[in-house]
Amino acid sequence: MLVAGSCWILQGRNTPVRTIAKFKMQQANWELFTRLLVPPSQVNLQTLTSSILNAAEASIPRSKPGNIRKMVPWWSPEIKEKILLKKRALNRFRRHPTMENLIEDPSVAGGY
């Protein structure tokens, strides 16, 4: 967000967030992966890295890169921490439904 005079200008709200394609490890062809690897006696670090990547690209399908979710300009690490504390307090109250745990829950006490 940028401040221009006395009004806020939202930036990045409609900007799509791109993710990196990941390997689908559950669908891997492990026999092909093992065959494509170079034996350890012939390997240096660079060869090992490229060998593993080449075998993975040939034998393990990848997910499609795409948007996870749109970013919101008002989200912050403090909000994430507050939600985490609220969930912990609610779970504690569900396990041990006492008046102390009920009061400790920020959603009930007004702390959220």
Short mmCIF file of C-alpha atoms in Angstrom, two decimals, residues 9-82:
data_model
loop_
_atom_site.label_atom_id
_atom_site.label_comp_id
_atom_site.label_asym_id
_atom_site.label_seq_id
_atom_site.Cartn_x
_atom_site.Cartn_y
_atom_site.Cartn_z
CA ILE A 9 -3.90 3.38 -2.93
CA LEU A 10 -4.14 -0.41 -3.00
CA GLN A 11 -1.51 -2.13 -5.09
CA GLY A 12 -1.21 -5.76 -5.96
CA ARG A 13 -4.73 -6.80 -5.06
CA ASN A 14 -5.55 -8.21 -8.50
CA THR A 15 -2.02 -9.35 -9.27
CA PRO A 16 -2.05 -13.15 -9.63
CA VAL A 17 0.36 -15.09 -7.47
CA ARG A 18 2.22 -17.73 -9.48
CA THR A 19 3.53 -20.90 -7.93
CA ILE A 20 6.27 -23.22 -9.11
CA ALA A 21 5.31 -26.57 -10.58
CA LYS A 22 6.07 -29.28 -8.05
CA PHE A 23 6.76 -32.96 -8.51
CA LYS A 24 3.84 -35.31 -7.77
CA MET A 25 5.77 -37.81 -5.68
CA GLN A 26 2.79 -40.17 -5.26
CA GLN A 27 2.63 -40.74 -9.03
CA ALA A 28 6.35 -41.27 -9.58
CA ASN A 29 7.71 -44.14 -11.66
CA TRP A 30 10.43 -45.16 -9.20
CA GLU A 31 11.83 -47.99 -11.36
CA LEU A 32 12.46 -45.54 -14.21
CA PHE A 33 13.85 -42.99 -11.76
CA THR A 34 16.34 -45.54 -10.37
CA ARG A 35 17.44 -46.70 -13.84
CA LEU A 36 18.11 -43.13 -14.98
CA LEU A 37 20.39 -42.33 -12.06
CA VAL A 38 24.16 -42.46 -12.64
CA PRO A 39 26.02 -44.98 -10.41
CA PRO A 40 27.61 -43.32 -7.33
CA SER A 41 31.18 -44.28 -8.30
CA GLN A 42 31.04 -42.00 -11.36
CA VAL A 43 29.53 -38.97 -9.65
CA ASN A 44 30.72 -35.57 -8.52
CA LEU A 45 28.34 -33.02 -6.96
CA GLN A 46 27.30 -31.34 -10.21
CA THR A 47 26.75 -34.67 -11.94
CA LEU A 48 24.75 -35.96 -8.96
CA THR A 49 22.50 -32.91 -8.95
CA SER A 50 21.86 -32.98 -12.69
CA SER A 51 21.38 -36.76 -12.63
CA ILE A 52 18.71 -36.55 -9.93
CA LEU A 53 16.92 -33.66 -11.68
CA ASN A 54 16.99 -35.39 -15.08
CA ALA A 55 15.69 -38.66 -13.60
CA ALA A 56 12.96 -36.79 -11.71
CA GLU A 57 11.85 -34.84 -14.78
CA ALA A 58 11.67 -38.04 -16.84
CA SER A 59 9.85 -40.20 -14.29
CA ILE A 60 7.80 -37.96 -11.97
CA PRO A 61 4.87 -35.90 -13.26
CA ARG A 62 4.60 -32.27 -12.21
CA SER A 63 1.66 -30.30 -10.97
CA LYS A 64 0.45 -27.37 -13.03
CA PRO A 65 1.65 -24.02 -11.76
CA GLY A 66 -1.23 -21.76 -10.90
CA ASN A 67 -2.67 -19.29 -8.51
CA ILE A 68 -2.93 -20.43 -4.93
CA ARG A 69 -5.10 -17.54 -3.85
CA LYS A 70 -5.16 -13.83 -4.37
CA MET A 71 -3.21 -11.72 -1.94
CA VAL A 72 -5.17 -9.34 0.24
CA PRO A 73 -3.62 -6.01 1.18
CA TRP A 74 -4.81 -6.06 4.80
CA TRP A 75 -3.24 -9.41 5.81
CA SER A 76 -0.27 -9.24 8.16
CA PRO A 77 1.84 -11.55 10.33
CA GLU A 78 0.09 -10.12 13.41
CA ILE A 79 -3.29 -11.28 12.09
CA LYS A 80 -1.85 -14.73 11.41
CA GLU A 81 -0.53 -14.92 14.99
CA LYS A 82 -3.88 -13.77 16.46
#
